[in-house]
Amino acid sequence: MQKAVVSRIGQYEIRLCDREDIPAVIEINAETLPEHYSDYFYFEILAEFPDTFLVAELGGKVVGYVMCRIEYGFSHVKRLGLARKGHVVSIAVLEAHRGKGIGTGLIRGAEEGVARKSGTEMYLEVRVKNTSAISLYEMLGYKPSGRMDSYYRDGEAALLMAAQIGQ
Ligand code: ACO
Ligand code: ZN
């Protein structure tokens, strides 16, 4: 089956996630992040927001993913008002494939998907101690927009980061 390629980074393809990719996505999540979800959750996000669920593939193997929700609510970048927002629920790249621009490609691809659905901003929560992810978001223009103490189960705080997109 022909899969919808969003971009290429060297030998890697960033493309839309397919139902068949979900087991690999779940495995990457289990290996790389302490926040896990039920299998149903991944399928539900894919069914509801297929344009912003992307995977990175190398030679037929999925090595990274990003999944988002599109929400409508208070803006994280404007001082007042409402906005249609892309919420990065989870992003991860297998350790052996990091530092090659895949995280950047996944986020940029997700932003394009959100913009096509009339979203004007992106936001996410990240552990305050996750310096590599925070550096990635900063490099991509995301700014801190809040902090939530004891956000994670182990008590770590979350930094909220957000960026305007699509102008
Ligand atoms: N230390 C410092 N800066 C880093 C690091 C690091 N270890 N990794 C990435 N960066 C920054 C750098 O600025 C880098 O630019 P450079 O390569 O020009 O120096 C920039 O991010 C881009 O890096 P990419 O290669 O595009 O990102 P990568 O493919 O390595 O993926 C990711 C980054 C997804 C954060 C990866 O490290 C990962 O999977 N980590 C574990 C899972 C995780 O923490 N996910 C985020 C949780 S928050 C959420 O899901 C909303
Ligand atoms: Zn979140």
Short mmCIF file of C-alpha atoms and ligand atoms in Angstrom, two decimals:
data_model
loop_
_atom_site.label_atom_id
_atom_site.label_comp_id
_atom_site.label_asym_id
_atom_site.label_seq_id
_atom_site.Cartn_x
_atom_site.Cartn_y
_atom_site.Cartn_z
CA MET A 1 0.00 0.00 0.00
CA GLN A 2 1.23 3.50 -0.84
CA LYS A 3 1.81 5.51 2.35
CA ALA A 4 1.43 9.28 2.54
CA VAL A 5 4.93 10.75 2.84
CA VAL A 6 5.07 14.16 4.53
CA SER A 7 8.83 14.77 4.26
CA ARG A 8 12.22 13.08 4.02
CA ILE A 9 15.25 13.52 6.25
CA GLY A 10 18.15 11.73 4.60
CA GLN A 11 17.07 8.08 4.39
CA TYR A 12 14.22 8.61 6.83
CA GLU A 13 10.63 9.15 5.74
CA ILE A 14 8.17 11.15 7.82
CA ARG A 15 4.73 9.89 6.87
CA LEU A 16 1.19 9.63 8.16
CA CYS A 17 0.69 6.88 10.73
CA ASP A 18 -1.40 3.91 9.75
CA ARG A 19 -3.31 1.50 12.02
CA GLU A 20 -0.66 -1.14 11.24
CA ASP A 21 2.04 1.13 12.71
CA ILE A 22 0.41 1.35 16.15
CA PRO A 23 2.17 -1.72 17.67
CA ALA A 24 5.56 -0.19 16.74
CA VAL A 25 4.47 3.18 18.14
CA ILE A 26 3.44 1.53 21.42
CA GLU A 27 6.82 -0.22 21.59
CA ILE A 28 8.75 3.03 21.04
CA ASN A 29 6.65 4.73 23.70
CA ALA A 30 7.33 1.89 26.17
CA GLU A 31 11.07 2.12 25.52
CA THR A 32 11.46 5.86 25.68
CA LEU A 33 8.88 7.47 27.96
CA PRO A 34 7.45 6.86 31.42
CA GLU A 35 3.95 7.91 30.28
CA HIS A 36 2.10 4.99 28.72
CA TYR A 37 -1.41 4.72 27.37
CA SER A 38 -3.86 1.94 26.64
CA ASP A 39 -3.73 0.49 23.11
CA TYR A 40 -7.22 1.88 22.61
CA PHE A 41 -5.96 5.43 23.28
CA TYR A 42 -3.54 5.29 20.30
CA PHE A 43 -6.18 3.96 17.92
CA GLU A 44 -8.64 6.58 19.13
CA ILE A 45 -6.19 9.46 18.59
CA LEU A 46 -5.35 8.09 15.14
CA ALA A 47 -9.02 7.76 14.19
CA GLU A 48 -9.86 11.24 15.41
CA PHE A 49 -6.70 13.16 14.37
CA PRO A 50 -5.10 11.24 11.49
CA ASP A 51 -3.45 14.34 9.94
CA THR A 52 -1.28 14.99 12.98
CA PHE A 53 -0.24 11.44 13.87
CA LEU A 54 3.04 10.87 12.07
CA VAL A 55 5.77 8.27 12.12
CA ALA A 56 9.41 8.32 11.03
CA GLU A 57 10.44 5.23 9.12
CA LEU A 58 13.80 3.86 8.01
CA GLY A 59 13.86 0.88 5.66
CA GLY A 60 10.43 -0.32 6.73
CA LYS A 61 11.05 0.12 10.47
CA VAL A 62 9.23 2.77 12.51
CA VAL A 63 11.78 4.65 14.65
CA GLY A 64 9.77 7.63 15.90
CA TYR A 65 6.28 9.09 16.17
CA VAL A 66 4.33 12.17 17.12
CA MET A 67 0.65 12.21 18.02
CA CYS A 68 -1.51 15.27 18.60
CA ARG A 69 -4.99 16.34 19.42
CA ILE A 70 -6.65 19.41 17.96
CA GLU A 71 -8.47 21.36 20.64
CA TYR A 72 -10.32 24.64 20.95
CA GLY A 73 -9.80 26.69 24.07
CA PHE A 74 -7.82 29.40 25.79
CA SER A 75 -4.79 30.56 23.82
CA HIS A 76 -1.35 29.75 25.18
CA VAL A 77 0.37 32.41 23.09
CA LYS A 78 -2.03 35.36 23.05
CA ARG A 79 -2.68 37.10 26.31
CA LEU A 80 -6.43 36.79 25.88
CA GLY A 81 -8.84 34.91 23.72
CA LEU A 82 -9.54 31.52 22.25
CA ALA A 83 -7.64 29.53 19.69
CA ARG A 84 -7.65 26.27 17.78
CA LYS A 85 -4.58 24.50 19.13
CA GLY A 86 -2.52 21.47 18.26
CA HIS A 87 -1.73 19.62 21.48
CA VAL A 88 1.37 17.42 21.16
CA VAL A 89 0.27 14.46 23.28
CA SER A 90 3.47 12.47 22.80
CA ILE A 91 6.61 12.45 20.67
CA ALA A 92 9.56 10.07 20.77
CA VAL A 93 12.44 8.87 18.62
CA LEU A 94 14.37 5.65 19.35
CA GLU A 95 17.69 6.50 20.98
CA ALA A 96 19.84 5.13 18.15
CA HIS A 97 18.17 7.54 15.71
CA ARG A 98 18.27 10.76 17.74
CA GLY A 99 20.16 13.94 16.89
CA LYS A 100 19.47 13.57 13.16
CA GLY A 101 16.60 15.98 12.84
CA ILE A 102 13.80 13.43 13.11
CA GLY A 103 12.21 15.06 16.17
CA THR A 104 12.30 18.37 14.29
CA GLY A 105 10.75 16.76 11.19
CA LEU A 106 7.97 15.16 13.22
CA ILE A 107 7.06 18.41 14.98
CA ARG A 108 7.17 20.42 11.76
CA GLY A 109 4.98 17.83 10.05
CA ALA A 110 2.51 17.89 12.93
CA GLU A 111 2.41 21.71 12.79
CA GLU A 112 1.53 21.54 9.08
CA GLY A 113 -1.27 19.10 9.86
CA VAL A 114 -2.63 21.38 12.59
CA ALA A 115 -2.42 24.43 10.29
CA ARG A 116 -4.35 22.57 7.58
CA LYS A 117 -7.09 22.01 10.17
CA SER A 118 -7.14 25.79 10.85
CA GLY A 119 -5.08 25.57 14.02
CA THR A 120 -3.06 28.68 14.84
CA GLU A 121 -0.91 27.48 17.69
CA MET A 122 0.75 24.43 19.22
CA TYR A 123 1.29 23.52 22.84
CA LEU A 124 2.62 20.68 24.93
CA GLU A 125 3.66 19.67 28.41
CA VAL A 126 7.19 18.48 29.07
CA ARG A 127 8.98 17.35 32.24
CA VAL A 128 10.98 20.25 33.66
CA LYS A 129 14.06 17.98 33.78
CA ASN A 130 13.74 16.79 30.16
CA THR A 131 16.42 19.15 28.87
CA SER A 132 16.85 17.50 25.45
CA ALA A 133 13.16 17.80 24.63
CA ILE A 134 13.01 21.36 26.01
CA SER A 135 16.03 22.32 23.82
CA LEU A 136 14.30 20.85 20.78
CA TYR A 137 11.12 22.84 21.44
CA GLU A 138 13.08 26.03 22.12
CA MET A 139 15.00 25.59 18.88
CA LEU A 140 11.64 25.30 17.10
CA GLY A 141 10.39 28.56 18.62
CA TYR A 142 8.30 27.22 21.49
CA LYS A 143 8.23 29.42 24.58
CA PRO A 144 7.40 28.51 28.17
CA SER A 145 3.81 29.52 28.92
CA GLY A 146 3.22 28.00 32.33
CA ARG A 147 4.20 25.38 34.84
CA MET A 148 2.16 22.66 36.50
CA ASP A 149 3.55 21.33 39.75
CA SER A 150 3.24 17.59 40.45
CA TYR A 151 1.83 17.06 36.96
CA TYR A 152 3.40 13.63 36.54
CA ARG A 153 2.66 10.58 38.67
CA ASP A 154 6.14 10.62 40.21
CA GLY A 155 5.63 14.23 41.31
CA GLU A 156 7.77 15.97 38.67
CA ALA A 157 6.49 19.30 37.39
CA ALA A 158 5.51 19.97 33.78
CA LEU A 159 6.58 22.97 31.78
CA LEU A 160 3.93 24.15 29.35
CA MET A 161 5.40 25.35 26.06
CA ALA A 162 3.60 26.91 23.12
CA ALA A 163 4.19 28.46 19.70
CA GLN A 164 2.18 30.30 17.10
CA ILE A 165 2.04 28.52 13.73
CA GLY A 166 1.04 29.12 10.16
CA GLN A 167 1.69 32.80 9.53
N1 ACO B 1 20.65 17.48 24.38
C1 ACO B 1 20.49 18.78 24.04
N2 ACO B 1 19.73 19.19 23.00
C2 ACO B 1 19.11 18.27 22.28
C3 ACO B 1 19.22 16.88 22.56
C4 ACO B 1 20.05 16.50 23.66
N3 ACO B 1 20.20 15.21 24.02
N4 ACO B 1 18.46 16.20 21.68
C5 ACO B 1 17.90 17.11 20.86
N5 ACO B 1 18.29 18.36 21.22
C6 ACO B 1 17.90 19.62 20.61
C7 ACO B 1 19.03 20.24 19.89
O1 ACO B 1 18.82 21.61 19.87
C8 ACO B 1 18.84 19.64 18.52
O2 ACO B 1 19.41 20.40 17.53
P1 ACO B 1 20.89 20.01 16.97
O3 ACO B 1 20.83 18.55 16.63
O4 ACO B 1 21.03 20.91 15.79
O5 ACO B 1 21.81 20.30 18.12
C9 ACO B 1 17.36 19.71 18.39
O6 ACO B 1 16.90 19.37 19.67
C10 ACO B 1 16.74 18.81 17.33
O7 ACO B 1 17.01 17.50 17.57
P2 ACO B 1 16.38 16.40 16.62
O8 ACO B 1 17.47 15.54 16.08
O9 ACO B 1 15.43 17.01 15.67
O10 ACO B 1 15.52 15.60 17.70
P3 ACO B 1 15.58 14.03 17.96
O11 ACO B 1 15.26 13.28 16.73
O12 ACO B 1 16.84 13.68 18.65
O13 ACO B 1 14.32 13.87 18.94
C11 ACO B 1 13.33 13.86 21.13
C12 ACO B 1 14.18 14.65 20.12
C13 ACO B 1 12.01 13.43 20.46
C14 ACO B 1 13.02 14.76 22.30
C15 ACO B 1 14.14 12.61 21.57
O14 ACO B 1 15.25 13.04 22.32
C16 ACO B 1 13.35 11.60 22.40
O15 ACO B 1 12.68 10.73 21.86
N6 ACO B 1 13.46 11.69 23.73
C17 ACO B 1 12.79 10.72 24.63
C18 ACO B 1 11.29 10.90 24.62
C19 ACO B 1 10.90 12.33 25.04
O16 ACO B 1 11.47 12.89 25.96
N7 ACO B 1 9.90 12.91 24.34
C20 ACO B 1 9.38 14.25 24.66
C21 ACO B 1 8.47 14.18 25.83
S1 ACO B 1 7.41 15.61 25.94
C22 ACO B 1 6.05 15.30 24.88
O17 ACO B 1 5.95 14.18 24.39
C23 ACO B 1 5.07 16.39 24.62
ZN ZN B 2 -0.49 17.02 27.05
#
